[in-house]
mmCIF file with all atom_site columns, C-alpha atoms in Angstrom:
data_model
loop_
_atom_site.group_PDB
_atom_site.id
_atom_site.type_symbol
_atom_site.label_atom_id
_atom_site.label_alt_id
_atom_site.label_comp_id
_atom_site.label_asym_id
_atom_site.label_entity_id
_atom_site.label_seq_id
_atom_site.pdbx_PDB_ins_code
_atom_site.Cartn_x
_atom_site.Cartn_y
_atom_site.Cartn_z
_atom_site.occupancy
_atom_site.B_iso_or_equiv
_atom_site.pdbx_formal_charge
_atom_site.auth_seq_id
_atom_site.auth_comp_id
_atom_site.auth_asym_id
_atom_site.auth_atom_id
_atom_site.pdbx_PDB_model_num
ATOM 1   C CA . MET K 1 1   ? 89.933  107.074 107.746 1.00 51.00 ? 17  MET K CA 1
ATOM 2   C CA . ARG K 1 2   ? 87.186  109.607 108.303 1.00 63.00 ? 18  ARG K CA 1
ATOM 3   C CA . SER K 1 3   ? 84.477  109.896 105.655 1.00 72.00 ? 19  SER K CA 1
ATOM 4   C CA . ASN K 1 4   ? 83.046  113.330 104.847 1.00 78.00 ? 20  ASN K CA 1
ATOM 5   C CA . ALA K 1 5   ? 79.718  114.328 103.362 1.00 83.00 ? 21  ALA K CA 1
ATOM 6   C CA . GLN K 1 6   ? 80.290  115.283 99.719  1.00 87.00 ? 22  GLN K CA 1
ATOM 7   C CA . ARG K 1 7   ? 76.803  116.084 98.441  1.00 90.00 ? 23  ARG K CA 1
ATOM 8   C CA . VAL K 1 8   ? 73.236  116.375 99.752  1.00 91.00 ? 24  VAL K CA 1
ATOM 9   C CA . ARG K 1 9   ? 70.292  116.010 97.373  1.00 92.00 ? 25  ARG K CA 1
ATOM 10  C CA . PHE K 1 10  ? 66.647  116.633 98.255  1.00 90.00 ? 26  PHE K CA 1
ATOM 11  C CA . SER K 1 11  ? 63.921  114.636 96.536  1.00 87.00 ? 27  SER K CA 1
ATOM 12  C CA . GLY K 1 12  ? 60.317  114.336 97.693  1.00 85.00 ? 28  GLY K CA 1
ATOM 13  C CA . ASN K 1 13  ? 60.526  114.540 101.453 1.00 87.00 ? 29  ASN K CA 1
ATOM 14  C CA . ARG K 1 14  ? 63.926  112.785 101.843 1.00 90.00 ? 30  ARG K CA 1
ATOM 15  C CA . HIS K 1 15  ? 67.536  113.900 101.721 1.00 91.00 ? 31  HIS K CA 1
ATOM 16  C CA . THR K 1 16  ? 70.232  111.674 100.220 1.00 92.00 ? 32  THR K CA 1
ATOM 17  C CA . ILE K 1 17  ? 73.740  112.225 101.537 1.00 92.00 ? 33  ILE K CA 1
ATOM 18  C CA . SER K 1 18  ? 76.694  111.012 99.442  1.00 92.00 ? 34  SER K CA 1
ATOM 19  C CA . TRP K 1 19  ? 79.863  110.320 101.457 1.00 90.00 ? 35  TRP K CA 1
ATOM 20  C CA . SER K 1 20  ? 83.495  110.495 100.339 1.00 88.00 ? 36  SER K CA 1
ATOM 21  C CA . ASP K 1 21  ? 83.896  106.722 100.834 1.00 90.00 ? 37  ASP K CA 1
ATOM 22  C CA . GLY K 1 22  ? 81.080  106.012 98.320  1.00 90.00 ? 38  GLY K CA 1
ATOM 23  C CA . ARG K 1 23  ? 78.295  105.277 100.816 1.00 92.00 ? 39  ARG K CA 1
ATOM 24  C CA . THR K 1 24  ? 74.899  106.983 100.627 1.00 92.00 ? 40  THR K CA 1
ATOM 25  C CA . LEU K 1 25  ? 72.405  107.618 103.407 1.00 91.00 ? 41  LEU K CA 1
ATOM 26  C CA . GLU K 1 26  ? 68.742  108.677 103.203 1.00 91.00 ? 42  GLU K CA 1
ATOM 27  C CA . VAL K 1 27  ? 67.447  110.867 106.029 1.00 91.00 ? 43  VAL K CA 1
ATOM 28  C CA . ASP K 1 28  ? 64.447  113.058 106.903 1.00 90.00 ? 44  ASP K CA 1
ATOM 29  C CA . VAL K 1 29  ? 66.430  116.022 108.219 1.00 88.00 ? 45  VAL K CA 1
ATOM 30  C CA . VAL K 1 30  ? 69.964  117.342 107.737 1.00 86.00 ? 46  VAL K CA 1
ATOM 31  C CA . LEU K 1 31  ? 71.616  119.386 110.476 1.00 82.00 ? 47  LEU K CA 1
ATOM 32  C CA . VAL K 1 32  ? 74.829  121.183 109.543 1.00 78.00 ? 48  VAL K CA 1
ATOM 33  C CA . GLY K 1 33  ? 77.351  122.084 112.248 1.00 72.00 ? 49  GLY K CA 1
ATOM 34  C CA . VAL K 1 34  ? 79.853  124.675 111.071 1.00 71.00 ? 50  VAL K CA 1
ATOM 35  C CA . GLY K 1 35  ? 83.150  125.230 112.816 1.00 64.00 ? 51  GLY K CA 1
ATOM 36  C CA . VAL K 1 36  ? 83.331  122.005 114.818 1.00 75.00 ? 52  VAL K CA 1
ATOM 37  C CA . THR K 1 37  ? 86.633  120.861 113.317 1.00 84.00 ? 53  THR K CA 1
ATOM 38  C CA . PRO K 1 38  ? 89.606  122.689 114.863 1.00 89.00 ? 54  PRO K CA 1
ATOM 39  C CA . GLU K 1 39  ? 91.761  124.564 112.344 1.00 90.00 ? 55  GLU K CA 1
ATOM 40  C CA . VAL K 1 40  ? 95.245  123.225 113.056 1.00 95.00 ? 56  VAL K CA 1
ATOM 41  C CA . ASP K 1 41  ? 96.922  123.531 109.628 1.00 94.00 ? 57  ASP K CA 1
ATOM 42  C CA . LEU K 1 42  ? 99.235  126.408 110.605 1.00 96.00 ? 58  LEU K CA 1
ATOM 43  C CA . ALA K 1 43  ? 100.237 124.695 113.849 1.00 97.00 ? 59  ALA K CA 1
ATOM 44  C CA . GLU K 1 44  ? 100.978 121.425 112.011 1.00 97.00 ? 60  GLU K CA 1
ATOM 45  C CA . ARG K 1 45  ? 103.059 123.253 109.379 1.00 96.00 ? 61  ARG K CA 1
ATOM 46  C CA . CYS K 1 46  ? 105.086 124.768 112.237 1.00 96.00 ? 62  CYS K CA 1
ATOM 47  C CA . GLY K 1 47  ? 105.722 121.331 113.725 1.00 97.00 ? 63  GLY K CA 1
ATOM 48  C CA . ILE K 1 48  ? 103.472 121.793 116.758 1.00 98.00 ? 64  ILE K CA 1
ATOM 49  C CA . GLN K 1 49  ? 101.983 118.589 118.162 1.00 98.00 ? 65  GLN K CA 1
ATOM 50  C CA . CYS K 1 50  ? 98.309  118.260 117.194 1.00 97.00 ? 66  CYS K CA 1
ATOM 51  C CA . ALA K 1 51  ? 95.608  115.648 117.660 1.00 96.00 ? 67  ALA K CA 1
ATOM 52  C CA . PRO K 1 52  ? 92.253  115.221 115.913 1.00 93.00 ? 68  PRO K CA 1
ATOM 53  C CA . GLU K 1 53  ? 90.796  117.205 118.840 1.00 94.00 ? 69  GLU K CA 1
ATOM 54  C CA . GLY K 1 54  ? 93.064  120.219 118.284 1.00 96.00 ? 70  GLY K CA 1
ATOM 55  C CA . ILE K 1 55  ? 96.439  121.700 119.215 1.00 97.00 ? 71  ILE K CA 1
ATOM 56  C CA . VAL K 1 56  ? 97.838  119.739 122.166 1.00 98.00 ? 72  VAL K CA 1
ATOM 57  C CA . VAL K 1 57  ? 98.650  122.037 125.110 1.00 98.00 ? 73  VAL K CA 1
ATOM 58  C CA . ASP K 1 58  ? 99.567  121.505 128.735 1.00 98.00 ? 74  ASP K CA 1
ATOM 59  C CA . GLY K 1 59  ? 97.753  122.908 131.777 1.00 97.00 ? 75  GLY K CA 1
ATOM 60  C CA . PHE K 1 60  ? 99.204  126.353 131.062 1.00 97.00 ? 76  PHE K CA 1
ATOM 61  C CA . GLY K 1 61  ? 98.416  126.450 127.332 1.00 97.00 ? 77  GLY K CA 1
ATOM 62  C CA . ALA K 1 62  ? 101.985 125.741 126.201 1.00 97.00 ? 78  ALA K CA 1
ATOM 63  C CA . THR K 1 63  ? 102.366 123.794 122.960 1.00 98.00 ? 79  THR K CA 1
ATOM 64  C CA . SER K 1 64  ? 105.153 121.343 122.085 1.00 98.00 ? 80  SER K CA 1
ATOM 65  C CA . ILE K 1 65  ? 107.290 124.294 120.877 1.00 97.00 ? 81  ILE K CA 1
ATOM 66  C CA . PRO K 1 66  ? 108.692 126.416 123.733 1.00 96.00 ? 82  PRO K CA 1
ATOM 67  C CA . GLY K 1 67  ? 107.236 129.927 123.861 1.00 95.00 ? 83  GLY K CA 1
ATOM 68  C CA . VAL K 1 68  ? 104.217 129.076 121.677 1.00 97.00 ? 84  VAL K CA 1
ATOM 69  C CA . TYR K 1 69  ? 100.778 128.889 123.291 1.00 97.00 ? 85  TYR K CA 1
ATOM 70  C CA . ALA K 1 70  ? 97.254  128.029 122.151 1.00 97.00 ? 86  ALA K CA 1
ATOM 71  C CA . ALA K 1 71  ? 93.962  128.714 123.910 1.00 96.00 ? 87  ALA K CA 1
ATOM 72  C CA . GLY K 1 72  ? 90.236  128.304 123.478 1.00 93.00 ? 88  GLY K CA 1
ATOM 73  C CA . GLU K 1 73  ? 88.299  125.949 121.254 1.00 92.00 ? 89  GLU K CA 1
ATOM 74  C CA . VAL K 1 74  ? 91.262  125.052 119.041 1.00 95.00 ? 90  VAL K CA 1
ATOM 75  C CA . ALA K 1 75  ? 93.208  123.701 122.018 1.00 96.00 ? 91  ALA K CA 1
ATOM 76  C CA . PHE K 1 76  ? 93.142  120.068 123.118 1.00 97.00 ? 92  PHE K CA 1
ATOM 77  C CA . HIS K 1 77  ? 93.974  121.220 126.610 1.00 96.00 ? 93  HIS K CA 1
ATOM 78  C CA . TYR K 1 78  ? 94.985  119.561 129.844 1.00 97.00 ? 94  TYR K CA 1
ATOM 79  C CA . ASN K 1 79  ? 92.410  120.145 132.588 1.00 94.00 ? 95  ASN K CA 1
ATOM 80  C CA . GLY K 1 80  ? 93.636  119.407 136.109 1.00 92.00 ? 96  GLY K CA 1
ATOM 81  C CA . ARG K 1 81  ? 90.092  118.856 137.355 1.00 88.00 ? 97  ARG K CA 1
ATOM 82  C CA . VAL K 1 82  ? 89.485  115.934 134.975 1.00 83.00 ? 98  VAL K CA 1
ATOM 83  C CA . VAL K 1 83  ? 93.163  114.887 135.100 1.00 88.00 ? 99  VAL K CA 1
ATOM 84  C CA . GLY K 1 84  ? 93.413  114.606 131.348 1.00 92.00 ? 100 GLY K CA 1
ATOM 85  C CA . HIS K 1 85  ? 93.125  116.325 128.012 1.00 95.00 ? 101 HIS K CA 1
ATOM 86  C CA . GLN K 1 86  ? 89.812  117.482 126.607 1.00 92.00 ? 102 GLN K CA 1
ATOM 87  C CA . ARG K 1 87  ? 88.364  119.841 124.031 1.00 91.00 ? 103 ARG K CA 1
ATOM 88  C CA . GLN K 1 88  ? 85.606  122.251 125.010 1.00 89.00 ? 104 GLN K CA 1
ATOM 89  C CA . GLU K 1 89  ? 83.540  123.951 122.325 1.00 87.00 ? 105 GLU K CA 1
ATOM 90  C CA . ASN K 1 90  ? 81.752  126.788 124.098 1.00 87.00 ? 106 ASN K CA 1
ATOM 91  C CA . TRP K 1 91  ? 82.227  130.480 124.766 1.00 87.00 ? 107 TRP K CA 1
ATOM 92  C CA . HIS K 1 92  ? 82.659  130.005 128.518 1.00 89.00 ? 108 HIS K CA 1
ATOM 93  C CA . HIS K 1 93  ? 85.697  127.803 127.954 1.00 91.00 ? 109 HIS K CA 1
ATOM 94  C CA . ALA K 1 94  ? 87.136  130.039 125.232 1.00 92.00 ? 110 ALA K CA 1
ATOM 95  C CA . ALA K 1 95  ? 87.032  133.050 127.589 1.00 94.00 ? 111 ALA K CA 1
ATOM 96  C CA . ALA K 1 96  ? 88.215  131.215 130.722 1.00 94.00 ? 112 ALA K CA 1
ATOM 97  C CA . HIS K 1 97  ? 90.993  129.329 128.947 1.00 96.00 ? 113 HIS K CA 1
ATOM 98  C CA . GLY K 1 98  ? 92.160  132.466 127.168 1.00 96.00 ? 114 GLY K CA 1
ATOM 99  C CA . ARG K 1 99  ? 92.408  134.338 130.495 1.00 96.00 ? 115 ARG K CA 1
ATOM 100 C CA . HIS K 1 100 ? 94.253  131.437 132.112 1.00 97.00 ? 116 HIS K CA 1
ATOM 101 C CA . VAL K 1 101 ? 96.730  130.989 129.253 1.00 97.00 ? 117 VAL K CA 1
ATOM 102 C CA . GLY K 1 102 ? 97.380  134.748 129.041 1.00 96.00 ? 118 GLY K CA 1
ATOM 103 C CA . ALA K 1 103 ? 98.133  134.884 132.771 1.00 96.00 ? 119 ALA K CA 1
ATOM 104 C CA . SER K 1 104 ? 100.260 131.709 132.538 1.00 96.00 ? 120 SER K CA 1
ATOM 105 C CA . MET K 1 105 ? 102.411 133.262 129.815 1.00 96.00 ? 121 MET K CA 1
ATOM 106 C CA . ILE K 1 106 ? 103.347 136.021 132.279 1.00 94.00 ? 122 ILE K CA 1
ATOM 107 C CA . GLU K 1 107 ? 103.580 134.001 135.483 1.00 93.00 ? 123 GLU K CA 1
ATOM 108 C CA . PRO K 1 108 ? 102.509 130.328 135.601 1.00 89.00 ? 124 PRO K CA 1
ATOM 109 C CA . GLY K 1 109 ? 100.374 129.416 138.605 1.00 90.00 ? 125 GLY K CA 1
ATOM 110 C CA . ALA K 1 110 ? 98.097  126.413 138.952 1.00 93.00 ? 126 ALA K CA 1
ATOM 111 C CA . VAL K 1 111 ? 97.163  124.290 135.936 1.00 96.00 ? 127 VAL K CA 1
ATOM 112 C CA . TYR K 1 112 ? 93.853  125.005 134.210 1.00 96.00 ? 128 TYR K CA 1
ATOM 113 C CA . GLN K 1 113 ? 90.918  123.350 135.998 1.00 93.00 ? 129 GLN K CA 1
ATOM 114 C CA . GLU K 1 114 ? 87.829  125.279 134.971 1.00 92.00 ? 130 GLU K CA 1
ATOM 115 C CA . ILE K 1 115 ? 84.405  123.630 134.978 1.00 92.00 ? 131 ILE K CA 1
ATOM 116 C CA . CYS K 1 116 ? 82.681  124.794 131.825 1.00 88.00 ? 132 CYS K CA 1
ATOM 117 C CA . GLY K 1 117 ? 79.061  125.154 130.950 1.00 91.00 ? 133 GLY K CA 1
ATOM 118 C CA . TYR K 1 118 ? 76.822  126.301 128.141 1.00 90.00 ? 134 TYR K CA 1
ATOM 119 C CA . TRP K 1 119 ? 73.186  127.046 127.436 1.00 91.00 ? 135 TRP K CA 1
ATOM 120 C CA . SER K 1 120 ? 70.707  127.049 124.587 1.00 91.00 ? 136 SER K CA 1
ATOM 121 C CA . ASP K 1 121 ? 67.164  128.277 124.109 1.00 93.00 ? 137 ASP K CA 1
ATOM 122 C CA . GLN K 1 122 ? 65.183  125.875 121.909 1.00 90.00 ? 138 GLN K CA 1
ATOM 123 C CA . TYR K 1 123 ? 61.657  127.264 121.415 1.00 91.00 ? 139 TYR K CA 1
ATOM 124 C CA . ASP K 1 124 ? 60.092  127.107 124.893 1.00 93.00 ? 140 ASP K CA 1
ATOM 125 C CA . LEU K 1 125 ? 62.985  125.139 126.409 1.00 94.00 ? 141 LEU K CA 1
ATOM 126 C CA . ASN K 1 126 ? 65.881  126.772 128.225 1.00 96.00 ? 142 ASN K CA 1
ATOM 127 C CA . ILE K 1 127 ? 68.636  124.154 128.448 1.00 96.00 ? 143 ILE K CA 1
ATOM 128 C CA . GLN K 1 128 ? 71.631  124.853 130.693 1.00 95.00 ? 144 GLN K CA 1
ATOM 129 C CA . VAL K 1 129 ? 74.572  122.507 131.191 1.00 95.00 ? 145 VAL K CA 1
ATOM 130 C CA . PHE K 1 130 ? 77.387  122.704 133.730 1.00 94.00 ? 146 PHE K CA 1
ATOM 131 C CA . GLY K 1 131 ? 80.207  120.185 133.992 1.00 91.00 ? 147 GLY K CA 1
ATOM 132 C CA . ALA K 1 132 ? 80.382  116.836 132.242 1.00 87.00 ? 148 ALA K CA 1
ATOM 133 C CA . VAL K 1 133 ? 77.356  115.162 130.676 1.00 87.00 ? 149 VAL K CA 1
ATOM 134 C CA . ALA K 1 134 ? 79.102  111.788 130.498 1.00 82.00 ? 150 ALA K CA 1
ATOM 135 C CA . GLY K 1 135 ? 78.748  109.491 133.466 1.00 82.00 ? 151 GLY K CA 1
ATOM 136 C CA . ASP K 1 136 ? 77.766  106.017 134.506 1.00 86.00 ? 152 ASP K CA 1
ATOM 137 C CA . GLU K 1 137 ? 74.430  107.129 136.035 1.00 88.00 ? 153 GLU K CA 1
ATOM 138 C CA . HIS K 1 138 ? 72.022  109.943 135.264 1.00 90.00 ? 154 HIS K CA 1
ATOM 139 C CA . VAL K 1 139 ? 69.554  110.966 137.969 1.00 90.00 ? 155 VAL K CA 1
ATOM 140 C CA . VAL K 1 140 ? 66.436  112.822 136.800 1.00 91.00 ? 156 VAL K CA 1
ATOM 141 C CA . ARG K 1 141 ? 64.577  115.091 139.206 1.00 90.00 ? 157 ARG K CA 1
ATOM 142 C CA . GLY K 1 142 ? 61.601  117.283 138.440 1.00 90.00 ? 158 GLY K CA 1
ATOM 143 C CA . ASP K 1 143 ? 58.532  117.110 136.244 1.00 90.00 ? 159 ASP K CA 1
ATOM 144 C CA . LEU K 1 144 ? 59.232  115.751 132.752 1.00 90.00 ? 160 LEU K CA 1
ATOM 145 C CA . SER K 1 145 ? 55.626  116.290 131.621 1.00 91.00 ? 161 SER K CA 1
ATOM 146 C CA . ALA K 1 146 ? 55.805  119.962 132.642 1.00 93.00 ? 162 ALA K CA 1
ATOM 147 C CA . ARG K 1 147 ? 59.177  120.238 130.847 1.00 94.00 ? 163 ARG K CA 1
ATOM 148 C CA . ARG K 1 148 ? 60.850  121.480 134.036 1.00 95.00 ? 164 ARG K CA 1
ATOM 149 C CA . PHE K 1 149 ? 63.513  119.107 135.325 1.00 95.00 ? 165 PHE K CA 1
ATOM 150 C CA . ALA K 1 150 ? 67.201  118.486 135.951 1.00 94.00 ? 166 ALA K CA 1
ATOM 151 C CA . VAL K 1 151 ? 69.464  115.592 135.041 1.00 94.00 ? 167 VAL K CA 1
ATOM 152 C CA . PHE K 1 152 ? 72.376  115.022 137.408 1.00 93.00 ? 168 PHE K CA 1
ATOM 153 C CA . HIS K 1 153 ? 75.283  113.222 135.708 1.00 92.00 ? 169 HIS K CA 1
ATOM 154 C CA . LEU K 1 154 ? 77.194  110.937 138.083 1.00 91.00 ? 170 LEU K CA 1
ATOM 155 C CA . ALA K 1 155 ? 80.496  109.087 137.767 1.00 88.00 ? 171 ALA K CA 1
ATOM 156 C CA . ALA K 1 156 ? 81.161  106.533 140.523 1.00 87.00 ? 172 ALA K CA 1
ATOM 157 C CA . GLY K 1 157 ? 78.394  108.154 142.589 1.00 87.00 ? 173 GLY K CA 1
ATOM 158 C CA . VAL K 1 158 ? 79.830  111.687 142.352 1.00 90.00 ? 174 VAL K CA 1
ATOM 159 C CA . VAL K 1 159 ? 77.966  114.510 140.604 1.00 92.00 ? 175 VAL K CA 1
ATOM 160 C CA . VAL K 1 160 ? 80.188  115.537 137.653 1.00 92.00 ? 176 VAL K CA 1
ATOM 161 C CA . GLY K 1 161 ? 77.603  117.581 135.744 1.00 93.00 ? 177 GLY K CA 1
ATOM 162 C CA . ILE K 1 162 ? 74.046  118.830 135.536 1.00 95.00 ? 178 ILE K CA 1
ATOM 163 C CA . THR K 1 163 ? 71.660  119.520 132.686 1.00 96.00 ? 179 THR K CA 1
ATOM 164 C CA . ALA K 1 164 ? 68.757  121.761 133.706 1.00 96.00 ? 180 ALA K CA 1
ATOM 165 C CA . VAL K 1 165 ? 65.704  122.192 131.483 1.00 97.00 ? 181 VAL K CA 1
ATOM 166 C CA . ASN K 1 166 ? 63.586  125.249 132.392 1.00 97.00 ? 182 ASN K CA 1
ATOM 167 C CA . SER K 1 167 ? 64.992  124.926 135.895 1.00 94.00 ? 183 SER K CA 1
ATOM 168 C CA . PRO K 1 168 ? 67.551  127.622 136.780 1.00 93.00 ? 184 PRO K CA 1
ATOM 169 C CA . SER K 1 169 ? 67.214  127.021 140.528 1.00 92.00 ? 185 SER K CA 1
ATOM 170 C CA . ASP K 1 170 ? 68.220  123.366 140.059 1.00 93.00 ? 186 ASP K CA 1
ATOM 171 C CA . LEU K 1 171 ? 71.185  124.546 137.998 1.00 94.00 ? 187 LEU K CA 1
ATOM 172 C CA . ARG K 1 172 ? 72.376  126.817 140.824 1.00 92.00 ? 188 ARG K CA 1
ATOM 173 C CA . ARG K 1 173 ? 72.151  123.955 143.340 1.00 91.00 ? 189 ARG K CA 1
ATOM 174 C CA . GLY K 1 174 ? 73.702  121.525 140.869 1.00 92.00 ? 190 GLY K CA 1
ATOM 175 C CA . LYS K 1 175 ? 76.703  123.770 140.219 1.00 94.00 ? 191 LYS K CA 1
ATOM 176 C CA . LYS K 1 176 ? 77.540  123.627 143.918 1.00 93.00 ? 192 LYS K CA 1
ATOM 177 C CA . LEU K 1 177 ? 77.308  119.816 143.909 1.00 93.00 ? 193 LEU K CA 1
ATOM 178 C CA . VAL K 1 178 ? 79.613  119.612 140.870 1.00 93.00 ? 194 VAL K CA 1
ATOM 179 C CA . ARG K 1 179 ? 82.177  122.037 142.336 1.00 92.00 ? 195 ARG K CA 1
ATOM 180 C CA . GLU K 1 180 ? 82.264  120.151 145.645 1.00 92.00 ? 196 GLU K CA 1
ATOM 181 C CA . GLY K 1 181 ? 82.308  116.676 144.062 1.00 89.00 ? 197 GLY K CA 1
ATOM 182 C CA . SER K 1 182 ? 79.214  115.737 146.081 1.00 89.00 ? 198 SER K CA 1
ATOM 183 C CA . SER K 1 183 ? 76.975  112.718 145.891 1.00 86.00 ? 199 SER K CA 1
ATOM 184 C CA . LEU K 1 184 ? 73.175  112.917 145.788 1.00 76.00 ? 200 LEU K CA 1
ATOM 185 C CA . GLU K 1 185 ? 70.742  112.284 148.624 1.00 62.00 ? 201 GLU K CA 1
ATOM 186 C CA . PRO K 1 186 ? 68.836  108.989 148.381 1.00 49.00 ? 202 PRO K CA 1
ATOM 187 C CA . GLU K 1 187 ? 65.441  110.487 147.424 1.00 54.00 ? 203 GLU K CA 1
ATOM 188 C CA . ILE K 1 188 ? 66.007  109.702 143.757 1.00 50.00 ? 204 ILE K CA 1
ATOM 189 C CA . GLU K 1 189 ? 63.035  109.991 141.420 1.00 51.00 ? 205 GLU K CA 1
ATOM 190 C CA . SER K 1 190 ? 64.598  108.316 138.418 1.00 52.00 ? 206 SER K CA 1
ATOM 191 C CA . ILE K 1 191 ? 67.941  106.732 137.620 1.00 51.00 ? 207 ILE K CA 1
ATOM 192 C CA . VAL K 1 192 ? 69.153  105.943 134.131 1.00 50.00 ? 208 VAL K CA 1
ATOM 193 C CA . ARG K 1 193 ? 72.247  103.761 134.013 1.00 51.00 ? 209 ARG K CA 1
ATOM 194 C CA . ALA K 1 194 ? 74.654  104.284 131.122 1.00 49.00 ? 210 ALA K CA 1
#
C-alpha cells in the first residue's frame, strides 16, 4: 500500500513530514510535484483497464473498451521502440502521442514509437534529455568543472539516451546516435556503471 504525505510542519530550519501510515520524516527541503499521478478515476468507473502508471493503451492509443482511446501523459502506452509499455510525463510526448492516436483513430498505421525528450533551465544550467536515462552504463564526455558536458546512457553497449548540460551540440550528435541505435567510439573519458 502506498503511503501519502498528510502534513508538513516547519520548525527551526527543519521540515517534519507526517505520512498516512503513521511514519514521520525530518528533512531540510521539501519539493512538491503537482500533477504526477495520472487521473484515471473516470476511466476506471467506465471499466477501462488501468495501471498505477495510467490508462493502459496499445500502440495506437486504444483502451480495453473498443472505440475508446487515451493519449498523452495519462496513458500507460505501448511504445514499439522500447517493445513495452511506458508512461512519459513531458510535453513532447503529449503532443506526439496525441497526433499519433488521433491519426490512428482514422486510419491505423504503425504502432507508436516516438523517442521523447525534455529540457529544463536551472539557473545557469540548460539541461536537455533525449531518449531513456536508464541504462547499464553512463558515459560522460565534456568538462564537468566548466559545467558543459554530456552523459550518454547505454544499454548493452547501445546509446539509448543522452543528457546534455550546457551542450546543445552534443545533444544534436547524441540524438542521431539514439535514433540509429549506435554504440560509442572507444575514446571514453568516464564510464559510470549502474
